[in-house]
mmCIF file of N, CA and C in Angstrom:
data_model
loop_
_atom_site.group_PDB
_atom_site.id
_atom_site.type_symbol
_atom_site.label_atom_id
_atom_site.label_comp_id
_atom_site.label_asym_id
_atom_site.label_seq_id
_atom_site.Cartn_x
_atom_site.Cartn_y
_atom_site.Cartn_z
ATOM 1 N N MET V 1 -58.126 -43.582 20.761
ATOM 2 C CA MET V 1 -58.246 -42.187 20.389
ATOM 3 C C MET V 1 -58.898 -42.106 19.018
ATOM 4 N N PRO V 2 -60.069 -41.460 18.898
ATOM 5 C CA PRO V 2 -60.723 -41.375 17.594
ATOM 6 C C PRO V 2 -59.952 -40.451 16.659
ATOM 7 N N GLN V 3 -59.964 -40.826 15.404
ATOM 8 C CA GLN V 3 -59.273 -40.031 14.398
ATOM 9 C C GLN V 3 -60.201 -38.927 13.904
ATOM 10 N N GLU V 4 -59.656 -37.724 13.744
ATOM 11 C CA GLU V 4 -60.463 -36.600 13.286
ATOM 12 C C GLU V 4 -60.713 -36.710 11.788
ATOM 13 N N THR V 5 -61.912 -36.343 11.378
ATOM 14 C CA THR V 5 -62.273 -36.350 9.974
ATOM 15 C C THR V 5 -61.789 -35.061 9.342
ATOM 16 N N ALA V 6 -61.289 -35.174 8.114
ATOM 17 C CA ALA V 6 -60.833 -33.979 7.402
ATOM 18 C C ALA V 6 -62.032 -33.086 7.098
ATOM 19 N N ALA V 7 -61.836 -31.791 7.268
ATOM 20 C CA ALA V 7 -62.908 -30.831 7.029
ATOM 21 C C ALA V 7 -63.163 -30.696 5.530
ATOM 22 N N PRO V 8 -64.438 -30.620 5.129
ATOM 23 C CA PRO V 8 -64.744 -30.371 3.715
ATOM 24 C C PRO V 8 -64.255 -28.989 3.292
ATOM 25 N N GLN V 9 -64.107 -28.807 2.015
ATOM 26 C CA GLN V 9 -63.625 -27.536 1.473
ATOM 27 C C GLN V 9 -64.535 -26.374 1.875
ATOM 28 N N THR V 10 -65.842 -26.598 1.937
ATOM 29 C CA THR V 10 -66.760 -25.522 2.308
ATOM 30 C C THR V 10 -66.533 -25.061 3.750
ATOM 31 N N VAL V 11 -66.198 -25.991 4.643
ATOM 32 C CA VAL V 11 -65.909 -25.614 6.035
ATOM 33 C C VAL V 11 -64.644 -24.771 6.080
ATOM 34 N N LYS V 12 -63.640 -25.141 5.286
ATOM 35 C CA LYS V 12 -62.404 -24.360 5.246
ATOM 36 C C LYS V 12 -62.654 -22.958 4.699
ATOM 37 N N ILE V 13 -63.503 -22.844 3.703
ATOM 38 C CA ILE V 13 -63.819 -21.527 3.131
ATOM 39 C C ILE V 13 -64.566 -20.671 4.152
ATOM 40 N N VAL V 14 -65.546 -21.265 4.835
ATOM 41 C CA VAL V 14 -66.306 -20.525 5.849
ATOM 42 C C VAL V 14 -65.398 -20.114 6.999
ATOM 43 N N ALA V 15 -64.504 -21.001 7.424
ATOM 44 C CA ALA V 15 -63.565 -20.658 8.503
ATOM 45 C C ALA V 15 -62.633 -19.530 8.068
ATOM 46 N N GLY V 16 -62.201 -19.553 6.816
ATOM 47 C CA GLY V 16 -61.391 -18.456 6.290
ATOM 48 C C GLY V 16 -62.165 -17.147 6.267
ATOM 49 N N GLY V 17 -63.445 -17.216 5.918
ATOM 50 C CA GLY V 17 -64.294 -16.026 5.953
ATOM 51 C C GLY V 17 -64.477 -15.501 7.361
ATOM 52 N N LEU V 18 -64.582 -16.409 8.317
ATOM 53 C CA LEU V 18 -64.713 -16.008 9.717
ATOM 54 C C LEU V 18 -63.448 -15.309 10.203
ATOM 55 N N ALA V 19 -62.293 -15.869 9.860
ATOM 56 C CA ALA V 19 -61.024 -15.236 10.236
ATOM 57 C C ALA V 19 -60.873 -13.884 9.548
ATOM 58 N N LEU V 20 -61.248 -13.805 8.280
ATOM 59 C CA LEU V 20 -61.177 -12.535 7.549
ATOM 60 C C LEU V 20 -62.101 -11.499 8.177
ATOM 61 N N LEU V 21 -63.252 -11.937 8.623
ATOM 62 C CA LEU V 21 -64.186 -11.042 9.303
ATOM 63 C C LEU V 21 -63.558 -10.448 10.556
ATOM 64 N N GLY V 22 -62.847 -11.271 11.315
ATOM 65 C CA GLY V 22 -62.151 -10.779 12.506
ATOM 66 C C GLY V 22 -61.073 -9.780 12.166
ATOM 67 N N VAL V 23 -60.274 -10.074 11.144
ATOM 68 C CA VAL V 23 -59.196 -9.167 10.733
ATOM 69 C C VAL V 23 -59.763 -7.845 10.213
ATOM 70 N N LEU V 24 -60.825 -7.909 9.413
ATOM 71 C CA LEU V 24 -61.436 -6.680 8.887
ATOM 72 C C LEU V 24 -61.994 -5.811 10.008
ATOM 73 N N ASN V 25 -62.594 -6.433 11.011
ATOM 74 C CA ASN V 25 -63.154 -5.646 12.109
ATOM 75 C C ASN V 25 -62.061 -5.001 12.947
ATOM 76 N N ILE V 26 -60.959 -5.718 13.169
ATOM 77 C CA ILE V 26 -59.832 -5.121 13.891
ATOM 78 C C ILE V 26 -59.290 -3.935 13.095
ATOM 79 N N GLY V 27 -59.154 -4.098 11.788
ATOM 80 C CA GLY V 27 -58.687 -3.000 10.932
ATOM 81 C C GLY V 27 -59.631 -1.812 10.957
ATOM 82 N N ARG V 28 -60.940 -2.083 10.976
ATOM 83 C CA ARG V 28 -61.924 -0.997 11.030
ATOM 84 C C ARG V 28 -61.763 -0.186 12.299
ATOM 85 N N VAL V 29 -61.606 -0.856 13.421
ATOM 86 C CA VAL V 29 -61.469 -0.150 14.697
ATOM 87 C C VAL V 29 -60.181 0.668 14.709
ATOM 88 N N VAL V 30 -59.096 0.107 14.205
ATOM 89 C CA VAL V 30 -57.820 0.829 14.182
ATOM 90 C C VAL V 30 -57.930 2.078 13.311
ATOM 91 N N VAL V 31 -58.517 1.941 12.124
ATOM 92 C CA VAL V 31 -58.639 3.093 11.215
ATOM 93 C C VAL V 31 -59.582 4.139 11.796
ATOM 94 N N GLN V 32 -60.722 3.712 12.323
ATOM 95 C CA GLN V 32 -61.662 4.687 12.890
ATOM 96 C C GLN V 32 -61.068 5.393 14.104
ATOM 97 N N THR V 33 -60.287 4.699 14.886
ATOM 98 C CA THR V 33 -59.649 5.322 16.038
ATOM 99 C C THR V 33 -58.599 6.324 15.591
ATOM 100 N N ALA V 34 -57.828 5.976 14.567
ATOM 101 C CA ALA V 34 -56.810 6.899 14.055
ATOM 102 C C ALA V 34 -57.449 8.155 13.475
ATOM 103 N N VAL V 35 -58.578 7.995 12.809
ATOM 104 C CA VAL V 35 -59.270 9.153 12.228
ATOM 105 C C VAL V 35 -59.886 10.010 13.336
ATOM 106 N N ALA V 36 -60.446 9.374 14.354
ATOM 107 C CA ALA V 36 -61.124 10.108 15.422
ATOM 108 C C ALA V 36 -60.159 10.722 16.418
ATOM 109 N N TYR V 37 -58.913 10.286 16.451
ATOM 110 C CA TYR V 37 -57.979 10.711 17.491
ATOM 111 C C TYR V 37 -57.769 12.221 17.521
ATOM 112 N N GLY V 38 -57.660 12.852 16.399
ATOM 113 C CA GLY V 38 -57.359 14.281 16.370
ATOM 114 C C GLY V 38 -58.544 15.170 16.657
ATOM 115 N N ASP V 39 -59.766 14.669 16.521
ATOM 116 C CA ASP V 39 -60.952 15.506 16.624
ATOM 117 C C ASP V 39 -61.594 15.517 18.004
ATOM 118 N N TRP V 40 -61.286 14.569 18.845
ATOM 119 C CA TRP V 40 -61.993 14.432 20.112
ATOM 120 C C TRP V 40 -61.126 14.847 21.291
ATOM 121 N N ALA V 41 -61.803 15.261 22.351
ATOM 122 C CA ALA V 41 -61.111 15.524 23.618
ATOM 123 C C ALA V 41 -60.744 14.183 24.251
ATOM 124 N N ASP V 42 -59.932 14.245 25.295
ATOM 125 C CA ASP V 42 -59.433 13.012 25.906
ATOM 126 C C ASP V 42 -60.540 12.147 26.500
ATOM 127 N N GLY V 43 -61.501 12.727 27.171
ATOM 128 C CA GLY V 43 -62.571 11.951 27.807
ATOM 129 C C GLY V 43 -63.397 11.146 26.814
ATOM 130 N N PRO V 44 -63.983 11.803 25.799
ATOM 131 C CA PRO V 44 -64.751 11.030 24.813
ATOM 132 C C PRO V 44 -63.899 10.017 24.047
ATOM 133 N N LEU V 45 -62.632 10.361 23.800
ATOM 134 C CA LEU V 45 -61.762 9.425 23.094
ATOM 135 C C LEU V 45 -61.510 8.182 23.935
ATOM 136 N N MET V 46 -61.294 8.352 25.244
ATOM 137 C CA MET V 46 -61.086 7.188 26.106
ATOM 138 C C MET V 46 -62.341 6.323 26.170
ATOM 139 N N MET V 47 -63.507 6.943 26.211
ATOM 140 C CA MET V 47 -64.752 6.174 26.212
ATOM 141 C C MET V 47 -64.918 5.423 24.889
ATOM 142 N N TYR V 48 -64.559 6.065 23.785
ATOM 143 C CA TYR V 48 -64.619 5.427 22.465
ATOM 144 C C TYR V 48 -63.688 4.220 22.416
ATOM 145 N N LEU V 49 -62.479 4.386 22.935
ATOM 146 C CA LEU V 49 -61.522 3.277 22.951
ATOM 147 C C LEU V 49 -62.008 2.146 23.851
ATOM 148 N N PHE V 50 -62.573 2.482 25.001
ATOM 149 C CA PHE V 50 -63.088 1.468 25.922
ATOM 150 C C PHE V 50 -64.225 0.681 25.279
ATOM 151 N N LEU V 51 -65.146 1.388 24.630
ATOM 152 C CA LEU V 51 -66.278 0.705 23.994
ATOM 153 C C LEU V 51 -65.842 -0.135 22.801
ATOM 154 N N ASN V 52 -64.786 0.275 22.104
ATOM 155 C CA ASN V 52 -64.304 -0.514 20.974
ATOM 156 C C ASN V 52 -63.421 -1.674 21.402
ATOM 157 N N ALA V 53 -63.066 -1.743 22.676
ATOM 158 C CA ALA V 53 -62.283 -2.891 23.151
ATOM 159 C C ALA V 53 -63.117 -4.164 23.098
ATOM 160 N N ILE V 54 -64.420 -4.049 23.254
ATOM 161 C CA ILE V 54 -65.294 -5.218 23.229
ATOM 162 C C ILE V 54 -65.325 -5.848 21.830
ATOM 163 N N PRO V 55 -65.605 -5.070 20.751
ATOM 164 C CA PRO V 55 -65.577 -5.710 19.428
ATOM 165 C C PRO V 55 -64.190 -6.176 19.015
ATOM 166 N N VAL V 56 -63.141 -5.510 19.482
ATOM 167 C CA VAL V 56 -61.786 -5.962 19.152
ATOM 168 C C VAL V 56 -61.517 -7.303 19.820
ATOM 169 N N ALA V 57 -61.922 -7.450 21.073
ATOM 170 C CA ALA V 57 -61.728 -8.727 21.765
ATOM 171 C C ALA V 57 -62.511 -9.842 21.077
ATOM 172 N N ALA V 58 -63.745 -9.557 20.672
ATOM 173 C CA ALA V 58 -64.538 -10.558 19.959
ATOM 174 C C ALA V 58 -63.905 -10.887 18.613
ATOM 175 N N SER V 59 -63.353 -9.894 17.949
ATOM 176 C CA SER V 59 -62.716 -10.118 16.644
ATOM 177 C C SER V 59 -61.441 -10.932 16.771
ATOM 178 N N VAL V 60 -60.676 -10.682 17.822
ATOM 179 C CA VAL V 60 -59.473 -11.485 18.063
ATOM 180 C C VAL V 60 -59.873 -12.931 18.357
ATOM 181 N N PHE V 61 -60.969 -13.119 19.069
ATOM 182 C CA PHE V 61 -61.462 -14.466 19.374
ATOM 183 C C PHE V 61 -61.889 -15.219 18.119
ATOM 184 N N LEU V 62 -62.293 -14.508 17.071
ATOM 185 C CA LEU V 62 -62.724 -15.167 15.832
ATOM 186 C C LEU V 62 -61.582 -15.918 15.154
ATOM 187 N N LEU V 63 -60.348 -15.502 15.372
ATOM 188 C CA LEU V 63 -59.212 -16.160 14.715
ATOM 189 C C LEU V 63 -59.007 -17.592 15.225
ATOM 190 N N PRO V 64 -58.856 -17.831 16.543
ATOM 191 C CA PRO V 64 -58.761 -19.231 16.979
ATOM 192 C C PRO V 64 -60.073 -19.996 16.805
ATOM 193 N N LEU V 65 -61.192 -19.279 16.809
ATOM 194 C CA LEU V 65 -62.480 -19.933 16.589
ATOM 195 C C LEU V 65 -62.536 -20.521 15.184
ATOM 196 N N ALA V 66 -61.994 -19.811 14.207
ATOM 197 C CA ALA V 66 -61.959 -20.321 12.834
ATOM 198 C C ALA V 66 -61.128 -21.599 12.758
ATOM 199 N N TYR V 67 -60.025 -21.647 13.482
ATOM 200 C CA TYR V 67 -59.192 -22.846 13.512
ATOM 201 C C TYR V 67 -59.959 -24.019 14.132
ATOM 202 N N GLN V 68 -60.706 -23.746 15.192
ATOM 203 C CA GLN V 68 -61.482 -24.804 15.831
ATOM 204 C C GLN V 68 -62.626 -25.280 14.940
ATOM 205 N N LEU V 69 -63.137 -24.403 14.086
ATOM 206 C CA LEU V 69 -64.144 -24.820 13.103
ATOM 207 C C LEU V 69 -63.567 -25.859 12.156
ATOM 208 N N VAL V 70 -62.367 -25.607 11.661
ATOM 209 C CA VAL V 70 -61.728 -26.538 10.733
ATOM 210 C C VAL V 70 -61.458 -27.868 11.430
ATOM 211 N N ARG V 71 -61.174 -27.830 12.716
ATOM 212 C CA ARG V 71 -60.928 -29.061 13.470
ATOM 213 C C ARG V 71 -62.220 -29.807 13.780
ATOM 214 N N GLY V 72 -63.372 -29.180 13.509
ATOM 215 C CA GLY V 72 -64.649 -29.875 13.662
ATOM 216 C C GLY V 72 -65.271 -29.799 15.033
ATOM 217 N N ARG V 73 -64.949 -28.788 15.791
ATOM 218 C CA ARG V 73 -65.513 -28.648 17.141
ATOM 219 C C ARG V 73 -66.944 -28.110 17.055
ATOM 220 N N SER V 74 -67.868 -28.843 17.639
ATOM 221 C CA SER V 74 -69.280 -28.431 17.605
ATOM 222 C C SER V 74 -69.502 -27.133 18.373
ATOM 223 N N TRP V 75 -68.809 -26.958 19.499
ATOM 224 C CA TRP V 75 -68.971 -25.724 20.273
ATOM 225 C C TRP V 75 -68.521 -24.517 19.446
ATOM 226 N N ALA V 76 -67.500 -24.701 18.608
ATOM 227 C CA ALA V 76 -67.026 -23.601 17.770
ATOM 228 C C ALA V 76 -68.064 -23.253 16.712
ATOM 229 N N TYR V 77 -68.748 -24.257 16.198
ATOM 230 C CA TYR V 77 -69.795 -24.031 15.198
ATOM 231 C C TYR V 77 -70.943 -23.216 15.796
ATOM 232 N N ILE V 78 -71.385 -23.604 16.980
ATOM 233 C CA ILE V 78 -72.484 -22.887 17.636
ATOM 234 C C ILE V 78 -72.051 -21.479 18.024
ATOM 235 N N THR V 79 -70.847 -21.343 18.561
ATOM 236 C CA THR V 79 -70.334 -20.032 18.953
ATOM 237 C C THR V 79 -70.182 -19.122 17.740
ATOM 238 N N ALA V 80 -69.706 -19.672 16.630
ATOM 239 C CA ALA V 80 -69.543 -18.875 15.407
ATOM 240 C C ALA V 80 -70.888 -18.378 14.909
ATOM 241 N N ILE V 81 -71.900 -19.222 14.957
ATOM 242 C CA ILE V 81 -73.236 -18.796 14.511
ATOM 243 C C ILE V 81 -73.740 -17.647 15.389
ATOM 244 N N VAL V 82 -73.566 -17.762 16.694
ATOM 245 C CA VAL V 82 -74.038 -16.715 17.614
ATOM 246 C C VAL V 82 -73.275 -15.412 17.374
ATOM 247 N N LEU V 83 -71.937 -15.474 17.305
ATOM 248 C CA LEU V 83 -71.145 -14.252 17.128
ATOM 249 C C LEU V 83 -71.385 -13.592 15.778
ATOM 250 N N VAL V 84 -71.507 -14.396 14.735
ATOM 251 C CA VAL V 84 -71.727 -13.822 13.405
ATOM 252 C C VAL V 84 -73.137 -13.233 13.304
ATOM 253 N N THR V 85 -74.111 -13.851 13.971
ATOM 254 C CA THR V 85 -75.457 -13.271 13.994
ATOM 255 C C THR V 85 -75.440 -11.908 14.682
ATOM 256 N N MET V 86 -74.700 -11.812 15.790
ATOM 257 C CA MET V 86 -74.568 -10.510 16.460
ATOM 258 C C MET V 86 -73.866 -9.507 15.544
ATOM 259 N N GLY V 87 -72.887 -9.967 14.773
ATOM 260 C CA GLY V 87 -72.218 -9.098 13.807
ATOM 261 C C GLY V 87 -73.159 -8.617 12.718
ATOM 262 N N CYS V 88 -74.096 -9.476 12.305
ATOM 263 C CA CYS V 88 -75.091 -9.069 11.299
ATOM 264 C C CYS V 88 -75.992 -7.964 11.832
ATOM 265 N N VAL V 89 -76.427 -8.109 13.081
ATOM 266 C CA VAL V 89 -77.287 -7.092 13.693
ATOM 267 C C VAL V 89 -76.526 -5.773 13.826
ATOM 268 N N PHE V 90 -75.288 -5.842 14.309
ATOM 269 C CA PHE V 90 -74.476 -4.636 14.445
ATOM 270 C C PHE V 90 -74.209 -4.009 13.079
ATOM 271 N N GLY V 91 -73.935 -4.825 12.074
ATOM 272 C CA GLY V 91 -73.703 -4.311 10.724
ATOM 273 C C GLY V 91 -74.938 -3.662 10.140
ATOM 274 N N ALA V 92 -76.121 -4.224 10.415
ATOM 275 C CA ALA V 92 -77.365 -3.624 9.940
ATOM 276 C C ALA V 92 -77.580 -2.257 10.576
ATOM 277 N N LEU V 93 -77.273 -2.149 11.875
ATOM 278 C CA LEU V 93 -77.392 -0.852 12.547
ATOM 279 C C LEU V 93 -76.413 0.164 11.967
ATOM 280 N N MET V 94 -75.184 -0.282 11.688
ATOM 281 C CA MET V 94 -74.196 0.617 11.088
ATOM 282 C C MET V 94 -74.621 1.052 9.677
ATOM 283 N N LEU V 95 -75.209 0.133 8.924
ATOM 284 C CA LEU V 95 -75.697 0.482 7.591
ATOM 285 C C LEU V 95 -76.828 1.492 7.669
ATOM 286 N N LEU V 96 -77.749 1.290 8.591
ATOM 287 C CA LEU V 96 -78.838 2.255 8.766
ATOM 288 C C LEU V 96 -78.316 3.612 9.208
ATOM 289 N N ALA V 97 -77.329 3.618 10.098
ATOM 290 C CA ALA V 97 -76.745 4.889 10.554
ATOM 291 C C ALA V 97 -76.038 5.593 9.405
ATOM 292 N N ALA V 98 -75.348 4.840 8.567
ATOM 293 C CA ALA V 98 -74.649 5.450 7.425
ATOM 294 C C ALA V 98 -75.643 5.991 6.407
ATOM 295 N N LEU V 99 -76.732 5.278 6.192
ATOM 296 C CA LEU V 99 -77.751 5.759 5.248
ATOM 297 C C LEU V 99 -78.481 6.977 5.808
ATOM 298 N N ALA V 100 -78.713 7.018 7.112
ATOM 299 C CA ALA V 100 -79.402 8.155 7.726
ATOM 300 C C ALA V 100 -78.533 9.401 7.735
ATOM 301 N N ALA V 101 -77.213 9.236 7.773
ATOM 302 C CA ALA V 101 -76.307 10.375 7.830
ATOM 303 C C ALA V 101 -76.016 10.946 6.447
ATOM 304 N N ASP V 102 -76.591 10.376 5.419
ATOM 305 C CA ASP V 102 -76.372 10.813 4.035
ATOM 306 C C ASP V 102 -74.893 10.795 3.658
ATOM 307 N N GLY V 103 -74.161 9.925 4.295
ATOM 308 C CA GLY V 103 -72.742 9.776 3.977
ATOM 309 C C GLY V 103 -72.546 8.616 3.015
ATOM 310 N N LEU V 104 -71.313 8.218 2.889
ATOM 311 C CA LEU V 104 -70.983 7.079 2.051
ATOM 312 C C LEU V 104 -71.290 5.804 2.832
ATOM 313 N N PRO V 105 -72.281 5.032 2.403
ATOM 314 C CA PRO V 105 -72.670 3.859 3.188
ATOM 315 C C PRO V 105 -71.804 2.628 2.912
ATOM 316 N N LEU V 106 -70.636 2.805 2.295
ATOM 317 C CA LEU V 106 -69.804 1.662 1.937
ATOM 318 C C LEU V 106 -69.350 0.875 3.172
ATOM 319 N N LEU V 107 -68.899 1.567 4.217
ATOM 320 C CA LEU V 107 -68.461 0.874 5.420
ATOM 321 C C LEU V 107 -69.615 0.107 6.050
ATOM 322 N N GLY V 108 -70.769 0.725 6.155
ATOM 323 C CA GLY V 108 -71.933 0.041 6.715
ATOM 324 C C GLY V 108 -72.368 -1.135 5.865
ATOM 325 N N LEU V 109 -72.251 -0.987 4.551
ATOM 326 C CA LEU V 109 -72.611 -2.083 3.651
ATOM 327 C C LEU V 109 -71.678 -3.277 3.830
ATOM 328 N N VAL V 110 -70.385 -3.011 3.955
ATOM 329 C CA VAL V 110 -69.417 -4.091 4.172
ATOM 330 C C VAL V 110 -69.630 -4.721 5.538
ATOM 331 N N MET V 111 -69.908 -3.888 6.553
ATOM 332 C CA MET V 111 -70.112 -4.412 7.907
ATOM 333 C C MET V 111 -71.386 -5.243 8.009
ATOM 334 N N PHE V 112 -72.295 -5.088 7.056
ATOM 335 C CA PHE V 112 -73.511 -5.888 7.043
ATOM 336 C C PHE V 112 -73.375 -7.120 6.154
ATOM 337 N N THR V 113 -72.864 -6.941 4.954
ATOM 338 C CA THR V 113 -72.840 -8.055 4.005
ATOM 339 C C THR V 113 -71.790 -9.113 4.341
ATOM 340 N N ALA V 114 -70.656 -8.732 4.893
ATOM 341 C CA ALA V 114 -69.621 -9.720 5.213
ATOM 342 C C ALA V 114 -70.100 -10.719 6.274
ATOM 343 N N PRO V 115 -70.674 -10.271 7.404
ATOM 344 C CA PRO V 115 -71.190 -11.258 8.354
ATOM 345 C C PRO V 115 -72.362 -12.073 7.803
ATOM 346 N N VAL V 116 -73.200 -11.452 6.962
ATOM 347 C CA VAL V 116 -74.312 -12.197 6.375
ATOM 348 C C VAL V 116 -73.776 -13.317 5.484
ATOM 349 N N ALA V 117 -72.739 -13.025 4.711
ATOM 350 C CA ALA V 117 -72.157 -14.050 3.845
ATOM 351 C C ALA V 117 -71.571 -15.198 4.669
ATOM 352 N N VAL V 118 -70.879 -14.879 5.756
ATOM 353 C CA VAL V 118 -70.314 -15.928 6.614
ATOM 354 C C VAL V 118 -71.439 -16.719 7.289
ATOM 355 N N LEU V 119 -72.476 -16.027 7.750
ATOM 356 C CA LEU V 119 -73.596 -16.711 8.396
ATOM 357 C C LEU V 119 -74.288 -17.664 7.416
ATOM 358 N N LEU V 120 -74.507 -17.209 6.209
ATOM 359 C CA LEU V 120 -75.110 -18.082 5.202
ATOM 360 C C LEU V 120 -74.217 -19.278 4.910
ATOM 361 N N GLY V 121 -72.906 -19.057 4.916
ATOM 362 C CA GLY V 121 -71.971 -20.159 4.716
ATOM 363 C C GLY V 121 -71.974 -21.148 5.866
ATOM 364 N N LEU V 122 -72.321 -20.681 7.056
ATOM 365 C CA LEU V 122 -72.382 -21.571 8.218
ATOM 366 C C LEU V 122 -73.659 -22.397 8.258
ATOM 367 N N ILE V 123 -74.777 -21.841 7.765
ATOM 368 C CA ILE V 123 -76.050 -22.530 7.967
ATOM 369 C C ILE V 123 -76.662 -23.135 6.710
ATOM 370 N N ILE V 124 -76.263 -22.713 5.517
ATOM 371 C CA ILE V 124 -76.922 -23.214 4.313
ATOM 372 C C ILE V 124 -76.277 -24.467 3.726
ATOM 373 N N PRO V 125 -74.974 -24.514 3.481
ATOM 374 C CA PRO V 125 -74.424 -25.702 2.813
ATOM 375 C C PRO V 125 -74.635 -26.972 3.649
ATOM 376 N N SER V 126 -75.160 -27.988 3.004
ATOM 377 C CA SER V 126 -75.424 -29.236 3.723
ATOM 378 C C SER V 126 -74.133 -29.920 4.161
ATOM 379 N N SER V 127 -73.041 -29.707 3.424
ATOM 380 C CA SER V 127 -71.775 -30.329 3.821
ATOM 381 C C SER V 127 -71.257 -29.742 5.133
ATOM 382 N N VAL V 128 -71.492 -28.453 5.356
ATOM 383 C CA VAL V 128 -71.068 -27.823 6.608
ATOM 384 C C VAL V 128 -71.917 -28.344 7.761
ATOM 385 N N ARG V 129 -73.216 -28.352 7.576
ATOM 386 C CA ARG V 129 -74.104 -28.847 8.636
ATOM 387 C C ARG V 129 -73.828 -30.312 8.950
ATOM 388 N N ALA V 130 -73.605 -31.113 7.921
ATOM 389 C CA ALA V 130 -73.352 -32.545 8.126
ATOM 390 C C ALA V 130 -72.023 -32.780 8.836
ATOM 391 N N PHE V 131 -71.031 -31.947 8.549
ATOM 392 C CA PHE V 131 -69.721 -32.102 9.177
ATOM 393 C C PHE V 131 -69.819 -31.932 10.686
ATOM 394 N N PHE V 132 -70.642 -31.006 11.135
ATOM 395 C CA PHE V 132 -70.780 -30.777 12.570
ATOM 396 C C PHE V 132 -71.860 -31.641 13.199
ATOM 397 N N ALA V 133 -72.813 -32.121 12.424
ATOM 398 C CA ALA V 133 -73.879 -32.977 12.965
ATOM 399 C C ALA V 133 -73.384 -34.390 13.218
ATOM 400 N N ASP V 134 -72.373 -34.833 12.503
ATOM 401 C CA ASP V 134 -71.885 -36.203 12.625
ATOM 402 C C ASP V 134 -70.890 -36.390 13.756
ATOM 403 N N LYS V 135 -70.629 -35.359 14.527
ATOM 404 C CA LYS V 135 -69.664 -35.479 15.614
ATOM 405 C C LYS V 135 -70.287 -36.269 16.760
ATOM 406 N N PRO V 136 -69.621 -37.325 17.229
ATOM 407 C CA PRO V 136 -70.178 -38.085 18.352
ATOM 408 C C PRO V 136 -70.062 -37.293 19.650
ATOM 409 N N ALA V 137 -70.934 -37.623 20.562
ATOM 410 C CA ALA V 137 -70.862 -36.995 21.886
ATOM 411 C C ALA V 137 -69.616 -37.479 22.598
ATOM 412 N N PRO V 138 -68.993 -36.640 23.408
ATOM 413 C CA PRO V 138 -67.795 -37.083 24.130
ATOM 414 C C PRO V 138 -68.129 -38.223 25.089
ATOM 415 N N ALA V 139 -67.202 -39.127 25.226
ATOM 416 C CA ALA V 139 -67.403 -40.283 26.113
ATOM 417 C C ALA V 139 -67.426 -39.822 27.554
ATOM 418 N N SER V 140 -68.344 -40.380 28.304
ATOM 419 C CA SER V 140 -68.416 -40.013 29.715
ATOM 420 C C SER V 140 -67.428 -40.894 30.484
ATOM 421 N N TYR V 141 -66.893 -40.339 31.519
ATOM 422 C CA TYR V 141 -65.950 -41.063 32.356
ATOM 423 C C TYR V 141 -66.691 -41.628 33.556
ATOM 424 N N PRO V 142 -66.427 -42.880 33.888
ATOM 425 C CA PRO V 142 -67.145 -43.463 35.044
ATOM 426 C C PRO V 142 -66.705 -42.812 36.352
ATOM 427 N N VAL V 143 -67.629 -42.631 37.226
ATOM 428 C CA VAL V 143 -67.345 -42.073 38.538
ATOM 429 C C VAL V 143 -67.028 -43.243 39.464
ATOM 430 N N SER V 144 -65.881 -43.207 40.053
ATOM 431 C CA SER V 144 -65.491 -44.311 40.928
ATOM 432 C C SER V 144 -65.313 -43.801 42.352
ATOM 433 N N GLY V 145 -65.425 -44.703 43.284
ATOM 434 C CA GLY V 145 -65.181 -44.364 44.684
ATOM 435 C C GLY V 145 -66.373 -43.779 45.397
ATOM 436 N N LEU V 146 -67.538 -43.809 44.789
ATOM 437 C CA LEU V 146 -68.715 -43.283 45.495
ATOM 438 C C LEU V 146 -69.545 -44.372 46.061
#
């Protein structure tokens, strides 16, 4: 049984940022739903809740994904890059919508900069890239009886 290598401090920081990103997004959906609850009719509110179930599910998935990052799983590294990139695109759209509405763009700014910071932490530090690049391929099992 191969022994797992301890994760560098930068991987732990990035994984913590990924988990924080998930918690912040869950909090955003809860607060926005609580604010919207009194103003909408039942039909649009149910559609809003249904559509927000997708980002909540992805955000909940970020928590165990962060743990798997610290454990050095290559699939978690690739999945985190894909999900955080999608979060950057969604955050950019939210920032543009907030700027176009002449409102306070603070929420859109946070929704854009937080995923960008995590994404940069995943792809720029050489210690993070090296930690996931040095993982050996899983051993193949021989096929017997054929």
